[in-house]
XYZ file of C-alpha atoms in Angstrom:
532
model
C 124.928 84.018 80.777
C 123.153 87.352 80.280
C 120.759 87.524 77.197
C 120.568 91.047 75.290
C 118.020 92.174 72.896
C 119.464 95.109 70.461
C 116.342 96.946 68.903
C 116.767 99.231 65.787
C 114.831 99.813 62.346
C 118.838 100.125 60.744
C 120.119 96.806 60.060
C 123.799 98.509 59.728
C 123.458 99.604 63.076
C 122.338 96.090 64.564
C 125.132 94.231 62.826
C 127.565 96.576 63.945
C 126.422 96.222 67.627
C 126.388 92.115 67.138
C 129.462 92.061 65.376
C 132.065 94.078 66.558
C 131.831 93.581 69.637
C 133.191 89.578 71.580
C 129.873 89.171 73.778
C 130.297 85.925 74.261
C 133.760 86.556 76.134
C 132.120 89.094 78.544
C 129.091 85.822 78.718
C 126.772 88.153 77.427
C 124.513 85.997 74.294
C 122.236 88.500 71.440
C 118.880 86.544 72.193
C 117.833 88.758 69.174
C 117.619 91.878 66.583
C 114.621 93.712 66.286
C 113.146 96.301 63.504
C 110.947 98.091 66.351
C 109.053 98.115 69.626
C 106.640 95.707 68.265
C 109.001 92.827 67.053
C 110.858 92.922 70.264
C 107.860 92.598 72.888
C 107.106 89.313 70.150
C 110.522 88.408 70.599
C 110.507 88.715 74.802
C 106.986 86.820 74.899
C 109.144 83.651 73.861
C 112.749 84.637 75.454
C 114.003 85.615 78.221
C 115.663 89.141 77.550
C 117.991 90.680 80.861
C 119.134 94.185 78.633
C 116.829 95.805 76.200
C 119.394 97.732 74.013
C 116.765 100.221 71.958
C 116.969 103.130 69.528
C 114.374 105.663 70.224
C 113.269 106.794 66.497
C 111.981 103.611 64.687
C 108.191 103.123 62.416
C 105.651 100.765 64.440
C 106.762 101.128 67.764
C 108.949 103.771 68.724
C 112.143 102.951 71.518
C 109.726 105.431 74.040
C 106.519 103.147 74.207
C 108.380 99.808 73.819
C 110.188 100.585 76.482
C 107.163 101.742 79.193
C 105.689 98.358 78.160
C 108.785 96.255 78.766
C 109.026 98.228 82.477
C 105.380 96.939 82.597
C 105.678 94.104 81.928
C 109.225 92.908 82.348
C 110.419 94.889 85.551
C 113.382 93.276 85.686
C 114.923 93.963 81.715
C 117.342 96.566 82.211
C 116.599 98.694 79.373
C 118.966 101.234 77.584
C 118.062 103.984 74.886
C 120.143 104.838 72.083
C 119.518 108.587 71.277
C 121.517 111.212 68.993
C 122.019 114.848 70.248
C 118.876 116.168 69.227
C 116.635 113.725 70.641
C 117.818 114.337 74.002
C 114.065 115.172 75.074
C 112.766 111.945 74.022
C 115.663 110.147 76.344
C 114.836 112.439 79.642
C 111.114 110.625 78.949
C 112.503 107.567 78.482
C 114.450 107.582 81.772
C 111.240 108.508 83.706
C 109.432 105.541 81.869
C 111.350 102.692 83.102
C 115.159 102.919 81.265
C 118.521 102.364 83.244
C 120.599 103.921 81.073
C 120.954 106.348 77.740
C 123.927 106.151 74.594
C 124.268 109.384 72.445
C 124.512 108.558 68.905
C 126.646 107.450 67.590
C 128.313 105.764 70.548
C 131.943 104.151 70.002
C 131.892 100.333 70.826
C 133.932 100.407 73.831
C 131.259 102.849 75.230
C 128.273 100.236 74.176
C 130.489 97.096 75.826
C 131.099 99.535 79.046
C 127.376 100.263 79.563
C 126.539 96.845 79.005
C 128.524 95.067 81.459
C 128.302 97.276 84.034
C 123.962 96.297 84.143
C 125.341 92.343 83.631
C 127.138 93.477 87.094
C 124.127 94.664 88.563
C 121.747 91.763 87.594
C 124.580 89.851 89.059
C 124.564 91.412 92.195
C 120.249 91.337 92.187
C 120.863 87.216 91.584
C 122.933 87.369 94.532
C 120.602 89.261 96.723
C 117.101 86.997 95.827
C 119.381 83.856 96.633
C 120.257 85.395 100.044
C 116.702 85.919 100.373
C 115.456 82.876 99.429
C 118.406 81.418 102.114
C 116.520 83.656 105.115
C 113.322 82.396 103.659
C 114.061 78.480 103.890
C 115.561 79.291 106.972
C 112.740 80.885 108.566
C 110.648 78.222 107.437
C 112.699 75.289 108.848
C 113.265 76.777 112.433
C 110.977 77.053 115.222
C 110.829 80.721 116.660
C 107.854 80.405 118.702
C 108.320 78.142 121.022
C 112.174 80.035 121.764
C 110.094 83.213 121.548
C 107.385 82.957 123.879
C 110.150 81.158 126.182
C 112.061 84.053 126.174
C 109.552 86.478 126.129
C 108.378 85.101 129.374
C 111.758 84.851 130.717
C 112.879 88.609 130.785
C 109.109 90.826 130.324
C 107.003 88.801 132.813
C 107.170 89.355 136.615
C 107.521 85.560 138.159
C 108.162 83.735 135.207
C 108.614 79.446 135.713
C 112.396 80.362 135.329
C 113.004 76.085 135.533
C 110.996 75.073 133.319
C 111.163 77.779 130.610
C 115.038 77.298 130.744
C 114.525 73.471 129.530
C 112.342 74.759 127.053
C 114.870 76.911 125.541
C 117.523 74.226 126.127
C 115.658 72.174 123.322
C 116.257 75.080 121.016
C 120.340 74.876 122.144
C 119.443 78.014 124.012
C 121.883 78.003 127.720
C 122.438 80.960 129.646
C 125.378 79.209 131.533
C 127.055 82.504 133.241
C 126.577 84.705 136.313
C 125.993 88.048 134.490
C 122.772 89.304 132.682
C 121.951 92.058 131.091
C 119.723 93.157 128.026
C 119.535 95.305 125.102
C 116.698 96.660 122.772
C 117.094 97.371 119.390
C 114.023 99.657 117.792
C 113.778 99.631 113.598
C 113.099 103.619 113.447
C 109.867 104.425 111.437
C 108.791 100.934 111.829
C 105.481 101.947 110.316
C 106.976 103.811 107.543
C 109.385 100.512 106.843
C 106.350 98.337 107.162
C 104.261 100.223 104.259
C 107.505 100.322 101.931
C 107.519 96.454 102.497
C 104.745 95.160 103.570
C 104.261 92.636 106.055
C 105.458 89.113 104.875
C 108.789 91.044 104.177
C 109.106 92.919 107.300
C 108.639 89.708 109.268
C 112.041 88.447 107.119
C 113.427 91.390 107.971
C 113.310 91.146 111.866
C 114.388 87.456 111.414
C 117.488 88.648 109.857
C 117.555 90.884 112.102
C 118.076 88.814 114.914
C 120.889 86.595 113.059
C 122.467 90.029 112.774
C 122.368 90.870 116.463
C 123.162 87.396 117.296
C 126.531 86.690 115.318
C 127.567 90.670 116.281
C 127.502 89.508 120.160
C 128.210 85.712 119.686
C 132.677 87.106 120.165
C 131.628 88.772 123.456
C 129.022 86.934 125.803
C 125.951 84.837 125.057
C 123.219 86.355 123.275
C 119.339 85.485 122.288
C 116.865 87.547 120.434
C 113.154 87.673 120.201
C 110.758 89.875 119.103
C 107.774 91.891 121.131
C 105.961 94.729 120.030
C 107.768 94.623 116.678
C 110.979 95.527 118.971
C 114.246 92.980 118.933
C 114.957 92.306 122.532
C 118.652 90.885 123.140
C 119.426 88.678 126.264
C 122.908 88.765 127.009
C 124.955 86.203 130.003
C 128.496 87.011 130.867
C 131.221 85.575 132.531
C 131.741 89.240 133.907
C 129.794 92.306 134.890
C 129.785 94.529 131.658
C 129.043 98.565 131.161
C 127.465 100.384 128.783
C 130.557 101.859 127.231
C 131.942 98.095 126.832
C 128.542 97.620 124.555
C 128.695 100.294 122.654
C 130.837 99.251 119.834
C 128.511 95.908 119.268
C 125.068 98.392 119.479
C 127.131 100.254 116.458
C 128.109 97.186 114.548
C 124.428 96.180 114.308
C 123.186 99.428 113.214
C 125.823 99.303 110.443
C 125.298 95.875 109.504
C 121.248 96.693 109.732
C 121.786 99.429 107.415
C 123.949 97.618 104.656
C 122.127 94.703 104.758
C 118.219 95.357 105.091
C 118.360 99.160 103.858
C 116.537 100.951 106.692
C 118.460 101.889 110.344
C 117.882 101.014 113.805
C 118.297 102.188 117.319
C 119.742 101.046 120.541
C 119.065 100.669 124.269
C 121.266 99.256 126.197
C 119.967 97.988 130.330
C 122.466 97.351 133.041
C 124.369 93.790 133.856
C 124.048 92.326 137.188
C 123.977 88.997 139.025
C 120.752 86.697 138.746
C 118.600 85.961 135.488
C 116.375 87.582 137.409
C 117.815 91.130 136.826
C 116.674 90.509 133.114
C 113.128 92.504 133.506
C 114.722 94.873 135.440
C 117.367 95.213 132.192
C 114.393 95.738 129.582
C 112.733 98.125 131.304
C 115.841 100.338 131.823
C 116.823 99.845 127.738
C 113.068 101.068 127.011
C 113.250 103.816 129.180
C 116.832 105.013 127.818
C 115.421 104.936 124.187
C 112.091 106.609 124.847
C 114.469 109.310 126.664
C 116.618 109.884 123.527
C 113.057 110.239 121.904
C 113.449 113.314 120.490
C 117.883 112.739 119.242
C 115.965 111.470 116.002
C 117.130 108.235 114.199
C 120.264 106.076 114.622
C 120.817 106.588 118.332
C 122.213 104.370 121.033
C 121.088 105.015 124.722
C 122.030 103.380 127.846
C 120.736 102.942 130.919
C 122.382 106.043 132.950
C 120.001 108.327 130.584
C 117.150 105.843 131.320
C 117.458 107.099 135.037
C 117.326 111.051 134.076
C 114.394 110.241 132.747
C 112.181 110.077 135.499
C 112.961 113.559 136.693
C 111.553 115.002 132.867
C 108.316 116.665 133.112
C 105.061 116.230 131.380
C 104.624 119.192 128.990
C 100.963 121.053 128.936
C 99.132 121.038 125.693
C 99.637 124.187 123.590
C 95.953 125.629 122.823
C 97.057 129.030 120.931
C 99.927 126.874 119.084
C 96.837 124.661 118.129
C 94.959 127.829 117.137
C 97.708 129.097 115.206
C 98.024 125.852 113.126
C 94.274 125.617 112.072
C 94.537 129.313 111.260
C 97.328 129.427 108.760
C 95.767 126.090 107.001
C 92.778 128.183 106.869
C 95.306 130.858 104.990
C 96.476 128.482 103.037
C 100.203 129.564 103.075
C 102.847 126.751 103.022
C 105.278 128.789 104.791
C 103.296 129.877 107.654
C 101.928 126.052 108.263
C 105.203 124.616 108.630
C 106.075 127.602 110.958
C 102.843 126.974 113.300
C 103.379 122.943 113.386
C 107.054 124.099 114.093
C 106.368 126.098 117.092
C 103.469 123.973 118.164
C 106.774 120.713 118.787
C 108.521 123.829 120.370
C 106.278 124.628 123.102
C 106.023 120.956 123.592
C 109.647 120.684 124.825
C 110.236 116.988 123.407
C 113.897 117.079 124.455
C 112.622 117.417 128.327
C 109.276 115.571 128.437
C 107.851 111.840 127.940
C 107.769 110.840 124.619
C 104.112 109.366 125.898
C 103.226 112.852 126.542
C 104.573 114.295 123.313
C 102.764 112.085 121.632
C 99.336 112.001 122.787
C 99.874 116.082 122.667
C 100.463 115.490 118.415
C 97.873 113.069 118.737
C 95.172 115.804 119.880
C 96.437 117.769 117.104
C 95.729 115.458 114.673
C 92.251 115.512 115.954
C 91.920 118.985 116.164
C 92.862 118.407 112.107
C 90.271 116.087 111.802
C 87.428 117.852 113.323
C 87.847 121.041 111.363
C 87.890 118.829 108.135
C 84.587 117.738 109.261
C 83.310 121.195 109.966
C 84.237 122.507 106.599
C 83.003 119.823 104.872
C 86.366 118.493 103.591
C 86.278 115.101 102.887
C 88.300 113.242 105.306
C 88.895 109.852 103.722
C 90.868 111.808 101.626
C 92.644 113.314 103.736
C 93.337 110.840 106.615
C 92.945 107.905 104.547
C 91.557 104.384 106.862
C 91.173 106.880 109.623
C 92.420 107.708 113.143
C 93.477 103.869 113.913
C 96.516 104.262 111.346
C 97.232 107.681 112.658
C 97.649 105.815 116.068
C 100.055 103.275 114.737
C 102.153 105.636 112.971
C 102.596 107.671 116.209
C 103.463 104.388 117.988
C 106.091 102.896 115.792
C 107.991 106.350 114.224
C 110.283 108.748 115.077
C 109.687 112.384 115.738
C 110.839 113.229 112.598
C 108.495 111.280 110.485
C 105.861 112.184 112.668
C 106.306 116.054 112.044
C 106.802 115.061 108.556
C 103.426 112.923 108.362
C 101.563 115.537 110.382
C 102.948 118.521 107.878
C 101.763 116.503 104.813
C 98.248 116.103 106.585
C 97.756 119.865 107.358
C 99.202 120.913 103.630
C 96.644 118.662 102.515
C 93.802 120.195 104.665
C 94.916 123.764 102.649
C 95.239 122.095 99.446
C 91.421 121.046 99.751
C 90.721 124.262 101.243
C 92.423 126.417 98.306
C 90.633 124.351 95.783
C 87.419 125.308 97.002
C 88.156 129.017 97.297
C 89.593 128.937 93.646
C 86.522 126.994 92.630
C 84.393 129.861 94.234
C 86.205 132.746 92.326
C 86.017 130.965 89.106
C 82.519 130.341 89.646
C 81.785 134.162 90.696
C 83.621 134.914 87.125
C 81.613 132.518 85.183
C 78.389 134.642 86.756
C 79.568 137.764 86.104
C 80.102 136.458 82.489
C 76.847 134.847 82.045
C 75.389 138.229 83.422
C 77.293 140.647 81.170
C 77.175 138.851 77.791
C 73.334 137.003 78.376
C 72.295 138.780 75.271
C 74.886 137.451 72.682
C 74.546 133.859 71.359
C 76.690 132.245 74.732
C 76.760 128.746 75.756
C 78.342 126.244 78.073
C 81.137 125.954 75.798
C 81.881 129.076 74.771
C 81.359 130.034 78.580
C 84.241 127.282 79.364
C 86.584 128.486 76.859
C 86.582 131.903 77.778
C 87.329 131.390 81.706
C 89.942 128.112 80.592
C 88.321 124.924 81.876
C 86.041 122.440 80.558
C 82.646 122.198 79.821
C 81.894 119.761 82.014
C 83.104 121.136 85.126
C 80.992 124.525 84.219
C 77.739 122.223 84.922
C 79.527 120.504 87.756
C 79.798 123.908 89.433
C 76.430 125.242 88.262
C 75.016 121.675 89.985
C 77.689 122.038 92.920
C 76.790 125.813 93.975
C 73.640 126.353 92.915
C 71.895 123.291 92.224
C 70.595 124.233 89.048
C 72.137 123.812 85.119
C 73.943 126.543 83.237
C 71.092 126.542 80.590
C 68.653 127.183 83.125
C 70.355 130.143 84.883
C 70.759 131.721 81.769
C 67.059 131.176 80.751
C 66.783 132.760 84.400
C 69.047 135.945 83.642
C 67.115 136.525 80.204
C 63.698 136.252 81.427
C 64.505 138.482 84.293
C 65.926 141.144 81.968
C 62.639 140.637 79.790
C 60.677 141.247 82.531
C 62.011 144.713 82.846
C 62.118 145.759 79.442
C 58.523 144.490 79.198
C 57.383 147.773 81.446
C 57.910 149.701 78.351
C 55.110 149.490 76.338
C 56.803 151.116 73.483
C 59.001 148.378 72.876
C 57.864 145.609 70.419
C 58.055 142.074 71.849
C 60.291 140.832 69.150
C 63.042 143.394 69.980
C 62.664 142.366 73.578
C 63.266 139.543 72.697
C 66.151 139.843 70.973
C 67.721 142.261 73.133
C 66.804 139.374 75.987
C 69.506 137.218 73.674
C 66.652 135.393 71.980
C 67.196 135.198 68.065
C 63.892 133.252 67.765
C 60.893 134.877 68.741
C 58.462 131.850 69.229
C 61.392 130.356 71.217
C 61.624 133.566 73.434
C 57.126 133.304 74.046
C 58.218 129.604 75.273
C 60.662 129.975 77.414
C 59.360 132.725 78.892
C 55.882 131.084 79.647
C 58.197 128.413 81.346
C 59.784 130.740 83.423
C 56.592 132.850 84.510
C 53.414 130.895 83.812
C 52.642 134.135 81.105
C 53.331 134.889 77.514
C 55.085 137.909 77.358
C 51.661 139.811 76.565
C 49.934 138.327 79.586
C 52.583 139.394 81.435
C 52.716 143.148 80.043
C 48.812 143.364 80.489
C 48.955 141.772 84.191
C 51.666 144.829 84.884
């Protein structure tokens, strides 16, 4: 059964929802009626609720805020808002706080029943999917990968591996390799950091054990297949009755990536080594499957590579670093201009030639960009936890386990964020310069902090946090500063009574004005004119 909640301060319009409408023949049950946001967060402290069905408009607790704190605290309420025409505003805000779905006022009851079981179908299918996961879970718990995958690890990566005894070792796991022909395969999760952050790690290691099952069953028609992990890479053993090519592969490679992509949400790709005799052609395999996907480097996501391109590979050259493309970067982050960063980062891959050099060199060339990045941060005084976050470590890993595309990606959001810091301090500096020439031009009319702030549209409190930043002083003081100064000069003329100096020096109160001023100077105003 699926438990609904209907929320509205009209008690027509919450009978008419219960009433005219069979629930209990779509197994849908009215946990409750509510008068407002607040009765129905009382109500879902004591029952579970799966479909929040709210008006927006109602005294207490209006549909908006009850619903932000249901998506708080009950992620997993489907909520819908009930709006008329005219309150089409407050539903746009409500679908960026947390609801599923909107009804215009007044909505006819087929529309209402509609709505509603299509969400009961979707909870359904969310059931479904935590079971399944729970399933992998159990499973995962109840099996025994290491043993199989340091057994197989050893068996196809290491150079004289104890084939003998790591073959009874596997045996114990049902693991036979009872054929003449061997081969391997490697499949790569693209932007395996990228996945890893979405996910973290307890669910990426689920992940790669389903994973496996995946690549497993999708061989299990064709030859004999066993999958472990290294280097967060899914290596695939395969023994045949008969030698088998690369185009003979290809359609199992594709099944995996589709079944990878419906099933866990993110895509893989594919290498695929040559078959021969011997489990000893098994390292041999690996290699070439590594080789083929590092040499389809820069064909993006998705890709399946075989051995045959792993070969070409070793004629590609290493490109030379790009200085003036480096150059060219820093300068338009200096500029500031969107446009002209993404053009330099785009001509600085360019001159790197991805498609014809090692991804290892391609990599460590973005890599000394990304330090170039970081060292002009530091020489500009840009804060660089900001900007790079834990630092040059995570940098590394992201470069190691993503494509080129999120790479580029990653690397343009670093350098737009270098310019964004950058800009901010150049605007800060021209709205500082205004705020002097301000303080300068109007010193002798009643000004302060605030009425300073209001006139060049920021607050108060960041006036004094430039003053403090820039100059190291207050406001008060550097207007104290500008006023005495101007005294100063207007004291030369002895024909001018102190009190109009001081007034004229924005001073209303003259024994204020002989206070300051001795602050400022060490003098009264008269010392002062008589020391001149």
């Amino acid at each position: 059964m699926f438990r609904l909640l209907i929320v509205d301060d009209e008690e027509r319009a919450r009978t008419g929802i219960r009433t005219l409408i069979d629930w209990a023949a779509h197994r849908i049950e009215i946990v409750g009626e509510a008068r407002d946001g607040a009765e129905a967060l009382e109500i879902m402290k004591l029952n579970r609720v799966d479909i929040l069905l709210t008006d927006i408009r109602m005294p207490v607790m209006d549909g908006l805020e009850l619903i932000e704190r249901v998506a708080e605290v009950y992620p997993n309420t489907k909520n819908v808002i009930m709006s008329g025409y005219d309150e089409f505003a407050y539903a746009q805000k409500a679908m960026t706080a947390g609801a599923s779905r909107y009804l215009l006022k007044p909505s006819r009851r087929q529309e209402i029943l509609d709505l509603v079981v299509q969400l009961t179908e979707e909870i359904a299918d969310e059931r479904r999917e935590e079971e399944r996961l729970e399933e992998l879970k159990s499973g995962f718990r109840e099996s025994f990968p290491f043993l199989k995958e340091n057994a197989l690890s050893r068996l196809a990566l290491t150079e004289r591996p104890p084939y003998d005894r790591l073959l009874a070792n596997l045996k114990l796991n049902d693991i036979s390799f009872p054929f003449t022909f061997f081969g391997a395969l490697v499949v790569q999760i693209d932007d395996f950091h990228r996945v890893q952050q979405s996910y973290g790690s307890v669910d990426i290691e689920l992940f790669k054990y389903a994973l496996k099952n995946i690549a497993e069953e999708t061989f299990a028609p064709l030859c004999r297949c066993a999958a472990f992990e290294h280097h967060d890479d899914l290596f695939l053993l395969l023994n045949a009755e008969e030698w088998l090519d690369a185009k003979t592969l290809v359609p199992y490679a594709e099944a995996i990536q589709r079944n990878s992509e419906r099933y866990l949400k993110f895509t893989v790709s594919v290498g695929i080594g040559s078959f021969d005799r011997s489990i000893r052609h098994l390292r041999a395999s690996c290699r070439e499957a590594e080789k083929a996907l590092n040499a389809r480097f820069y064909g993006g996501n998705g890709k399946i590579a075989d051995y045959l391109e792993a070969a070409e590979e070793e004629d590609f050259t290493h490109s030379s670093y790009p200085l003036a493309d480096e150059k060219a970067v820093l300068q338009a982050i200096a500029k500031g201009e969107q446009a002209a960063i993404r053009d330099s980062l785009q001509a600085f891959l360019s001159a790197l030639q991805p498609e014809s050099s090692l991804k290892e060199s391609v990599i460590n060339s973005i890599f000394a960009l990304y330090f170039a990045l970081y060292r002009d941060c530091i020489e500009k005084n840009v804060n660089v936890h900001e900007v790079f976050g834990s630092g040059l470590d995570e940098i590394t890993r992201m470069l190691a386990r993503s494509g080129l595309e999120h790479i580029m990606a990653s690397l343009t959001d670093t350098a737009l964020k270098i310019a964004e810091h950058l800009n901010a301090r150049k605007n800060g500096n021209r709205l500082f310069e205004s705020v002097l020439a301000y303080v300068r031009e109007h010193f002798r009319k009643d000004i302060s902090r605030e009425s300073v702030a209001r006139e060049v549209y920021v607050t108060p409190g960041y006036i004094s946090y430039l003053f403090k930043q820039q100059m190291q002083t207050s406001f008060i003081d550097y207007l104290h500063r500008i006023r005495i100064e101007h005294a100063s000069r207007l004291l030369k003329d002895h024909s001018l009574r102190i009190s109009d100096i001081a007034h004229e020096s924005g001073y209303q109160d003259e024994k204020y004005f002989f206070q300051v001023f001795k602050k400022h100077t060490g003098m009264t105003p008269n010392q002062y004119r008589n020391n001149l």
